[in-house]
Coordinates of C-alpha atoms and ligand atoms in Angstrom, one line a residue:
X1 CA 101.6 23.8 104.1
X2 CA 102.1 23.5 100.3
X3 CA 103.6 27.0 100.2
X4 CA 106.6 25.8 102.3
X5 CA 106.9 22.6 100.3
X6 CA 106.9 24.5 97.0
X7 CA 109.5 27.0 98.1
X8 CA 111.7 24.2 99.3
X9 CA 111.3 22.4 96.0
X10 CA 111.9 25.6 94.0
X11 CA 115.2 26.2 95.9
X12 CA 116.5 22.6 95.7
X13 CA 115.5 22.0 92.0
X14 CA 116.6 25.4 90.6
X15 CA 113.4 27.4 90.2
X16 CA 114.2 30.4 92.4
X17 CA 116.1 31.2 95.6
X18 CA 116.8 34.3 97.8
X19 CA 119.5 36.6 96.3
X20 CA 122.8 37.6 97.6
X21 CA 123.0 34.7 100.1
X22 CA 126.8 34.4 100.2
X23 CA 126.6 38.0 101.7
X24 CA 123.8 37.1 104.1
X25 CA 120.9 37.9 101.7
X26 CA 118.7 41.0 101.4
X27 CA 115.0 40.6 102.0
X28 CA 112.7 41.1 99.0
X29 CA 115.1 40.0 96.3
X30 CA 115.0 36.6 94.5
X31 CA 117.1 35.0 91.8
X32 CA 115.5 32.7 89.2
X33 CA 117.5 29.5 88.6
X34 CA 117.7 27.6 85.3
X35 CA 114.2 26.1 85.5
X36 CA 112.6 29.2 86.9
X37 CA 114.0 31.3 84.1
X38 CA 112.4 29.0 81.6
X39 CA 109.0 28.8 83.4
X40 CA 108.9 32.6 83.7
X41 CA 109.6 33.0 79.9
X42 CA 106.9 30.5 79.1
X43 CA 104.3 32.3 81.3
X44 CA 105.2 35.6 79.7
X45 CA 105.0 34.1 76.2
X46 CA 101.5 32.8 76.8
X47 CA 100.4 36.2 78.0
X48 CA 102.1 37.9 75.0
X49 CA 100.5 35.5 72.5
X50 CA 97.0 35.9 74.1
X51 CA 97.3 39.7 73.9
X52 CA 98.7 39.6 70.4
X53 CA 95.6 37.8 69.4
X54 CA 93.7 40.8 70.6
X55 CA 95.7 43.0 68.3
X56 CA 98.0 44.4 71.1
X57 CA 101.2 46.2 70.4
X58 CA 104.3 45.9 72.6
X59 CA 106.7 48.5 74.3
X60 CA 109.9 48.4 76.2
X61 CA 110.7 51.5 78.3
X62 CA 113.4 52.5 80.9
X63 CA 113.1 51.2 84.5
X64 CA 114.5 54.6 85.7
X65 CA 112.5 57.7 85.2
X66 CA 112.8 61.4 86.0
X67 CA 110.7 62.6 89.1
X68 CA 108.5 64.6 86.7
X69 CA 106.9 61.4 85.6
X70 CA 105.9 60.4 89.0
X71 CA 105.0 63.9 90.2
X72 CA 102.4 63.8 87.3
X73 CA 101.3 60.3 88.0
X74 CA 100.7 61.0 91.6
X75 CA 103.0 58.3 92.8
X76 CA 105.4 60.7 94.6
X77 CA 102.6 62.1 96.6
X78 CA 100.3 59.1 97.1
X79 CA 102.1 55.9 96.5
X80 CA 102.5 54.9 100.1
X81 CA 101.5 52.3 102.7
X82 CA 100.7 53.0 106.3
X83 CA 103.5 51.5 108.4
X84 CA 104.2 51.0 112.1
X85 CA 107.6 50.2 113.7
X86 CA 107.9 48.5 117.1
X87 CA 109.6 50.9 119.5
X88 CA 111.2 48.1 121.3
X89 CA 112.6 45.5 118.8
X90 CA 112.4 47.9 115.7
X91 CA 110.5 45.4 113.5
X92 CA 108.6 47.5 110.8
X93 CA 105.1 46.3 109.7
X94 CA 102.9 47.1 106.8
X95 CA 99.7 47.9 108.7
X96 CA 97.3 46.4 106.3
X97 CA 99.0 43.0 106.4
X98 CA 99.4 43.2 110.2
X99 CA 95.7 43.8 110.7
X100 CA 94.8 41.1 108.2
X101 CA 97.0 38.6 110.1
X102 CA 95.2 39.5 113.3
X103 CA 91.8 39.0 111.7
X104 CA 91.0 42.7 111.7
X105 CA 89.1 43.5 108.6
X106 CA 88.6 47.3 109.0
X107 CA 89.9 49.4 106.1
X108 CA 92.3 52.1 107.2
X109 CA 92.8 55.1 104.9
X110 CA 94.6 57.6 107.0
X111 CA 97.4 57.6 109.7
X112 CA 94.8 59.0 112.2
X113 CA 92.5 56.1 111.5
X114 CA 95.4 53.7 111.8
X115 CA 96.4 55.1 115.3
X116 CA 92.7 54.7 116.4
X117 CA 92.6 51.1 115.2
X118 CA 95.9 50.2 116.9
X119 CA 94.5 51.7 120.1
X120 CA 91.0 50.1 119.7
X121 CA 92.4 46.6 119.3
X122 CA 95.5 47.0 121.6
X123 CA 97.6 45.7 118.8
X124 CA 101.0 44.4 120.0
X125 CA 104.2 43.6 118.2
X126 CA 103.9 39.9 117.1
X127 CA 107.7 39.5 117.7
X128 CA 108.2 41.1 121.2
X129 CA 104.8 41.9 122.5
X130 CA 105.4 45.6 122.8
X131 CA 102.3 47.8 122.2
X132 CA 102.4 49.3 118.8
X133 CA 101.8 53.0 118.3
X134 CA 102.7 56.0 116.0
X135 CA 101.8 54.7 112.6
X136 CA 103.2 56.7 109.7
X137 CA 102.9 57.0 105.9
X138 CA 105.8 55.3 104.1
X139 CA 106.4 56.1 100.4
X140 CA 107.2 53.0 98.4
X141 CA 109.3 54.7 95.7
X142 CA 113.0 53.9 95.3
X143 CA 114.9 57.1 94.7
X144 CA 118.3 56.9 93.0
X145 CA 121.1 58.7 94.7
X146 CA 120.8 62.4 94.9
X147 CA 119.6 62.7 91.4
X148 CA 115.9 63.5 90.7
X149 CA 115.5 60.0 89.3
X150 CA 113.3 57.1 90.5
X151 CA 113.0 53.4 89.9
X152 CA 109.5 52.8 88.4
X153 CA 106.9 51.3 90.7
X154 CA 104.9 50.0 87.7
X155 CA 105.7 49.6 84.0
X156 CA 102.4 51.5 83.1
X157 CA 103.8 55.0 83.1
X158 CA 106.2 54.3 80.3
X159 CA 103.2 53.4 78.2
X160 CA 101.0 56.5 79.2
X161 CA 103.8 59.0 78.4
X162 CA 104.2 57.4 75.0
X163 CA 100.6 57.7 74.0
X164 CA 101.1 60.0 71.1
X165 CA 103.9 57.8 69.6
X166 CA 101.6 54.7 70.0
X167 CA 98.6 56.5 68.5
X168 CA 100.7 57.5 65.5
X169 CA 102.1 54.0 65.2
X170 CA 98.6 52.6 65.2
X171 CA 97.7 55.1 62.4
X172 CA 95.3 56.9 64.5
X173 CA 93.0 53.9 65.0
X174 CA 91.3 53.4 68.4
X175 CA 91.1 51.4 70.6
X176 CA 94.8 50.7 71.2
X177 CA 96.0 47.8 73.4
X178 CA 99.6 48.3 74.6
X179 CA 101.5 45.8 76.6
X180 CA 104.9 46.0 78.4
X181 CA 106.6 43.3 80.5
X182 CA 109.4 44.4 82.8
X183 CA 110.7 45.1 86.3
X184 CA 108.9 47.2 88.8
X185 CA 110.5 48.3 92.1
X186 CA 108.8 49.1 95.5
X187 CA 110.5 49.7 98.8
X188 CA 108.1 47.3 100.5
X189 CA 108.0 47.7 104.3
X190 CA 108.1 44.0 105.1
X191 CA 108.9 41.8 102.0
X192 CA 107.5 38.3 102.6
X193 CA 106.4 35.0 101.3
X194 CA 109.2 34.6 98.8
X195 CA 107.9 35.9 95.4
X196 CA 104.7 37.3 96.8
X197 CA 106.0 40.6 98.1
X198 CA 109.3 41.5 96.7
X199 CA 111.2 44.8 96.2
X200 CA 112.1 44.2 92.7
X201 CA 109.6 42.2 90.7
X202 CA 108.2 41.6 87.2
X203 CA 105.0 43.0 85.8
X204 CA 103.2 42.1 82.6
X205 CA 101.0 45.1 82.1
X206 CA 98.3 46.0 79.6
X207 CA 96.9 49.4 79.0
X208 CA 93.7 49.5 76.8
X209 CA 93.1 53.0 75.5
X210 CA 89.5 53.6 74.3
X211 CA 87.0 56.2 73.6
X212 CA 83.3 55.9 74.6
X213 CA 81.5 54.2 71.8
X214 CA 84.5 52.1 70.7
X215 CA 83.3 48.8 69.7
X216 CA 84.1 46.0 72.2
X217 CA 82.2 42.8 71.9
X218 CA 80.4 41.2 74.8
X219 CA 82.9 38.7 76.2
X220 CA 82.5 35.1 75.3
X221 CA 82.8 33.3 78.6
X222 CA 83.3 29.5 78.8
X223 CA 83.7 29.0 82.6
X224 CA 82.1 30.3 85.7
X225 CA 84.1 32.7 87.8
X226 CA 83.6 33.5 91.6
X227 CA 83.0 37.1 91.8
X228 CA 83.2 38.7 95.2
X229 CA 81.6 42.1 95.1
X230 CA 82.5 44.8 97.6
X231 CA 79.0 44.5 99.1
X232 CA 80.1 41.1 100.3
X233 CA 77.9 39.3 97.8
X234 CA 79.6 36.2 96.3
X235 CA 78.3 34.9 92.9
X236 CA 79.6 32.2 90.5
X237 CA 78.8 33.4 87.1
X238 CA 80.2 33.8 83.6
X239 CA 81.7 37.2 83.1
X240 CA 79.4 37.6 80.1
X241 CA 76.4 37.2 82.3
X242 CA 77.8 39.5 84.9
X243 CA 78.1 42.2 82.3
X244 CA 74.6 41.6 81.0
X245 CA 73.1 41.7 84.5
X246 CA 75.0 44.9 85.3
X247 CA 77.3 43.5 88.0
X248 CA 80.2 44.7 85.8
X249 CA 79.0 48.0 84.3
X250 CA 81.8 48.8 81.9
X251 CA 81.9 46.6 78.7
X252 CA 85.7 47.1 78.4
X253 CA 86.3 46.1 81.9
X254 CA 84.1 43.0 81.4
X255 CA 86.0 42.1 78.2
X256 CA 89.3 42.2 79.9
X257 CA 88.2 40.5 83.2
X258 CA 87.1 37.7 80.9
X259 CA 90.3 37.8 79.0
X260 CA 92.4 37.7 82.2
X261 CA 90.4 34.7 83.5
X262 CA 90.9 32.8 80.2
X263 CA 94.7 33.4 80.5
X264 CA 94.8 32.2 84.1
X265 CA 92.9 29.0 83.1
X266 CA 95.2 28.6 80.2
X267 CA 98.2 28.8 82.5
X268 CA 96.7 25.8 84.4
X269 CA 95.0 27.4 87.4
X270 CA 91.9 25.6 88.5
X271 CA 88.5 27.4 88.8
X272 CA 87.9 26.6 92.4
X273 CA 91.1 28.4 93.5
X274 CA 90.6 31.6 91.7
X275 CA 88.3 34.4 92.4
X276 CA 87.8 38.0 91.3
X277 CA 87.4 40.4 94.3
X278 CA 86.1 44.0 93.9
X279 CA 88.0 46.6 95.7
X280 CA 86.3 48.7 98.3
X281 CA 86.4 52.4 97.4
X282 CA 88.9 53.1 100.3
X283 CA 91.1 50.3 99.1
X284 CA 91.6 51.4 95.5
X285 CA 94.9 53.0 94.2
X286 CA 94.8 56.8 93.7
X287 CA 94.3 56.4 89.9
X288 CA 91.4 53.9 90.0
X289 CA 87.6 54.3 90.0
X290 CA 87.0 50.5 89.9
X291 CA 89.4 47.6 90.6
X292 CA 88.9 43.9 90.5
X293 CA 91.8 41.6 91.8
X294 CA 92.2 38.1 90.6
X295 CA 93.2 36.2 93.7
X296 CA 94.5 32.7 94.2
X297 CA 93.7 30.5 97.3
X298 CA 97.0 29.5 98.8
X299 CA 97.0 27.7 102.2
X300 CA 93.8 29.3 103.1
X301 CA 94.8 32.9 102.2
X302 CA 93.7 34.7 99.1
X303 CA 96.7 36.2 97.2
X304 CA 96.3 38.9 94.6
X305 CA 98.0 37.8 91.3
X306 CA 96.4 40.2 88.7
X307 CA 94.8 43.6 89.3
X308 CA 92.3 44.9 86.8
X309 CA 91.6 48.6 87.2
X310 CA 89.6 51.3 85.5
X311 CA 92.1 54.2 85.4
X312 CA 89.7 56.3 83.3
X313 CA 91.3 59.5 82.0
X314 CA 93.4 59.8 85.2
X315 CA 96.9 59.2 83.8
X316 CA 96.6 60.7 80.4
X317 CA 94.9 63.7 81.9
X318 CA 97.6 64.3 84.5
X319 CA 100.4 63.9 82.0
X320 CA 98.7 66.4 79.7
X321 CA 98.4 68.8 82.6
X322 CA 102.0 68.5 83.8
X323 CA 103.7 68.2 80.5
X324 CA 101.6 70.4 78.2
X325 CA 101.3 67.6 75.7
X326 CA 97.9 67.1 74.1
X327 CA 96.7 63.5 74.1
X328 CA 93.1 64.3 73.1
X329 CA 91.4 62.8 70.2
X330 CA 88.6 64.9 68.7
X331 CA 88.6 66.9 71.9
X332 CA 88.4 63.9 74.2
X333 CA 91.0 62.3 76.4
X334 CA 91.0 58.4 76.0
X335 CA 90.0 56.2 78.9
X336 CA 92.1 53.3 80.1
X337 CA 91.4 49.8 81.4
X338 CA 94.4 48.1 82.9
X339 CA 95.0 44.4 83.5
X340 CA 98.2 44.3 85.4
X341 CA 99.8 40.8 85.9
X342 CA 102.4 40.0 88.6
X343 CA 104.6 37.6 86.8
X344 CA 106.4 36.3 90.0
X345 CA 103.2 35.9 91.9
X346 CA 101.8 33.9 89.0
X347 CA 104.8 31.8 88.7
X348 CA 104.8 30.9 92.5
X349 CA 101.0 30.3 92.6
X350 CA 101.0 28.2 89.4
X351 CA 103.7 26.1 91.0
X352 CA 101.6 25.9 94.2
X353 CA 98.4 25.0 92.3
X354 CA 100.2 22.2 90.4
X355 CA 101.9 20.7 93.3
X356 CA 100.8 17.4 94.9
X357 CA 102.3 14.3 96.4
X358 CA 101.7 10.7 95.1
X359 CA 100.6 7.9 97.3
X360 CA 104.3 6.9 97.6
X361 CA 105.1 10.4 98.9
X362 CA 106.9 11.5 95.8
X363 CA 106.3 15.2 94.7
X364 CA 104.9 16.2 91.4
X365 CA 104.4 19.5 89.7
X366 CA 101.5 19.0 87.4
X367 CA 102.4 21.9 85.2
X368 CA 100.5 22.5 82.0
X369 CA 102.7 21.3 79.2
X370 CA 102.6 24.7 77.6
X371 CA 104.6 26.2 80.4
X372 CA 106.7 23.2 81.6
X373 CA 110.4 24.2 81.5
X374 CA 111.4 20.8 80.2
X375 CA 109.3 19.2 77.6
X376 CA 110.7 15.7 77.2
X377 CA 113.2 13.6 79.2
X378 CA 115.1 10.8 77.5
X379 CA 116.4 7.8 79.4
X380 CA 118.1 4.6 78.4
X381 CA 116.6 1.7 80.5
X382 CA 120.2 0.7 81.3
X383 CA 123.5 2.4 80.8
X384 CA 124.9 -0.6 78.8
X385 CA 124.1 -3.0 75.9
X386 CA 124.2 0.0 73.4
X387 CA 120.9 1.4 75.0
X388 CA 122.8 4.5 76.2
X389 CA 124.3 5.1 72.7
X390 CA 120.8 4.8 71.0
X391 CA 119.2 7.1 73.7
X392 CA 122.0 9.7 73.1
X393 CA 121.4 9.6 69.3
X394 CA 117.6 10.0 69.9
X395 CA 118.2 12.8 72.4
X396 CA 120.2 14.7 69.7
X397 CA 117.6 14.2 67.1
X398 CA 114.9 15.5 69.4
X399 CA 117.0 18.5 70.4
X400 CA 117.3 19.5 66.8
X401 CA 113.5 20.0 66.6
X402 CA 112.8 20.9 70.3
X403 CA 115.8 22.0 72.4
X404 CA 113.8 21.8 75.7
X405 CA 114.7 18.2 76.2
X406 CA 116.8 16.5 79.0
X407 CA 119.0 13.4 79.1
X408 CA 119.3 11.3 82.2
X409 CA 121.0 8.0 82.7
X410 CA 121.8 8.2 86.4
X411 CA 120.2 5.9 88.9
X412 CA 117.2 3.5 88.5
X413 CA 114.4 4.4 86.1
X414 CA 111.9 5.0 89.0
X415 CA 114.2 7.7 90.5
X416 CA 114.6 9.2 87.0
X417 CA 110.9 9.5 86.6
X418 CA 110.5 11.1 90.1
X419 CA 113.1 13.7 89.3
X420 CA 111.3 14.8 86.2
X421 CA 107.9 14.6 88.0
X422 CA 109.2 17.0 90.5
X423 CA 110.1 19.6 87.9
X424 CA 106.9 19.2 86.0
X425 CA 108.3 17.5 82.9
X426 CA 105.1 16.1 81.1
X427 CA 106.7 13.3 79.2
X428 CA 109.6 10.8 79.7
X429 CA 110.9 8.7 76.8
X430 CA 112.6 5.3 77.6
X431 CA 114.9 3.3 75.3
X432 CA 114.7 -0.3 76.2
X433 CA 115.6 -3.7 74.7
X434 CA 112.7 -3.7 72.4
X435 CA 113.9 -0.4 71.0
X436 CA 117.0 -2.2 69.7
X437 CA 114.8 -4.7 67.9
X438 CA 112.1 -2.5 66.4
X439 CA 113.0 1.1 66.8
X440 CA 110.2 1.9 69.1
X441 CA 110.3 3.7 72.5
X442 CA 107.9 4.1 75.4
X443 CA 106.5 7.5 76.3
X444 CA 105.2 7.9 79.9
X445 CA 102.8 10.6 80.8
X446 CA 103.5 12.4 84.1
X447 CA 99.9 12.7 85.5
X448 CA 98.4 9.3 84.6
X449 CA 101.8 7.5 84.6
X450 CA 100.4 5.5 81.6
X451 CA 102.7 4.6 78.7
X452 CA 102.4 4.3 75.0
X453 CA 104.9 2.8 72.5
X454 CA 105.7 4.6 69.3
X455 CA 108.5 4.6 66.8
X456 CA 111.4 7.0 67.1
X457 CA 110.5 8.5 63.8
X458 CA 107.0 9.3 65.0
X459 CA 108.4 10.7 68.2
X460 CA 110.5 13.1 66.3
X461 CA 107.6 14.2 64.1
X462 CA 105.5 14.7 67.3
X463 CA 108.3 16.6 68.9
X464 CA 107.9 19.3 66.2
X465 CA 104.4 20.0 67.4
X466 CA 104.8 19.9 71.2
X467 CA 102.6 19.7 73.3
X468 CA 99.4 19.2 71.4
X469 CA 100.8 16.2 69.4
X470 CA 101.6 14.5 72.8
X471 CA 98.3 15.4 74.6
X472 CA 96.6 13.7 71.6
X473 CA 98.5 10.5 72.2
X474 CA 97.2 10.1 75.7
X475 CA 93.6 11.3 75.1
X476 CA 91.9 8.0 75.7
Ligands
GAP501 N1 99.9 49.3 87.2 C1 99.0 48.7 88.2 C2 99.8 48.1 89.3 O1 101.0 48.2 89.5 P1 99.4 46.7 91.4 O2 98.1 46.0 91.9 O3 100.0 47.5 92.4 O4 98.9 47.5 90.1 C3 100.0 44.7 89.9 O5 100.3 45.6 90.8 C4 100.4 43.3 90.2 O6 101.8 43.3 90.5 C5 99.8 42.7 91.4 O7 98.6 42.1 91.2 C6 100.8 41.7 91.9 O8 100.6 40.5 91.2 C7 102.1 42.3 91.4 N2 102.8 43.0 92.5 C8 102.6 44.1 93.1 N3 103.5 44.4 94.1 C9 104.4 43.3 94.1 C10 105.4 43.0 95.0 N4 105.9 43.8 96.0 N5 106.1 41.8 94.8 C11 105.6 40.9 93.8 N6 104.6 41.2 93.0 C12 103.9 42.5 93.1

């Protein structure tokens, strides 16, 4: 199972590990280590740049909100999962995941339907075998103390309630694309699979505000996408074609499905392990009239990593109603399309998708160089004969133009390559005896393991333009 291997690697090499372990841990919380912190930043930066290219603006709002916000948004009333707790061993289950793990695909919307399904399939506790009964609604919101304050379950509401400020900022021009990246909190019934279902997690959310008639181009698609419709029909098509043929009815939805797919491919995901799946009406969140999840195939299971929803006028409409504020433009409430990215899930699945073992059993993360935490590693071939002094000097020079460089002179050169391969470092630079003679070094590329020799001066010039200047070197 690559998932187990990746989680083991992540912990051992400093990407992420469970939080609070010296006190026994607490499920659903993870720390990012030194490499994970950099990887997460790099993923967020690509996302940010891609939306900045679309003219997006950015926002940063509190993680704690008064209950009024979530009363209006519908989260206090409707943001719940159906749960069931074993009466014998006390294990709580999220019903949807439990049924999925048992191969039961029926969609359950109410507690009564859940009770009927448990009865129909005679569902037993996977831990102790006791018959499961009495399902109940479990609200996922975290309340803070006795105050009427809550931790936000999504970053989106901070954007909606600021619509007027944002509209003024944008000098009354529509459409407006607003992005926020930050923490979300959900009291998940059964946190699991490391970063996949956490109680505190990071979202990178985009709210696209538009009015009917706003000019959105037909998306320019370069790659086929597997689209699984809620009718069960699976098609491999370009999003642009899916829009033209009416599979995706809304032009703004089509544009941002295409944008999301582009970003996932840019992050290094492979086409054959990504699909977009349309929600069944009963599965959609309370604010959505259409949702497509981008899912990643991990160990035979499809995992949601980004949700793209048509929130229509739901949120602005509710906040107008509850606050008395007027968000209308020329008498119309703007509509919203929302691509919502789960940063932690993307980080874990991008590691999973780039993980493989060489024939000799060594582990490699084939991370795209744009997101690799360490860009270059510098090694002296030997820790003697002045090679280490020259390597240190080169390391300092590189660091002045690209600080994401690592120096290693421990152990044999093969082990040093292997250590960098495992954390996804795309290029390793070695100073050898020839370097002393002519000022050249070898650069070894992680995936092909092929090597080229260039001068140290050229290396410094190229380091200024990482990674394209290095990709270019190994093109042929
Ligand atoms: N504002 C819309 C929204 O929050 P969502 O589908 O509930 O939609 C968006 O969440 C993304 O956040 C998901 O696609 C997933 O990647 C991530 N996410 C949701 N719950 C999570 C959890 N408990 N742990 C880690 N990531 C989560």
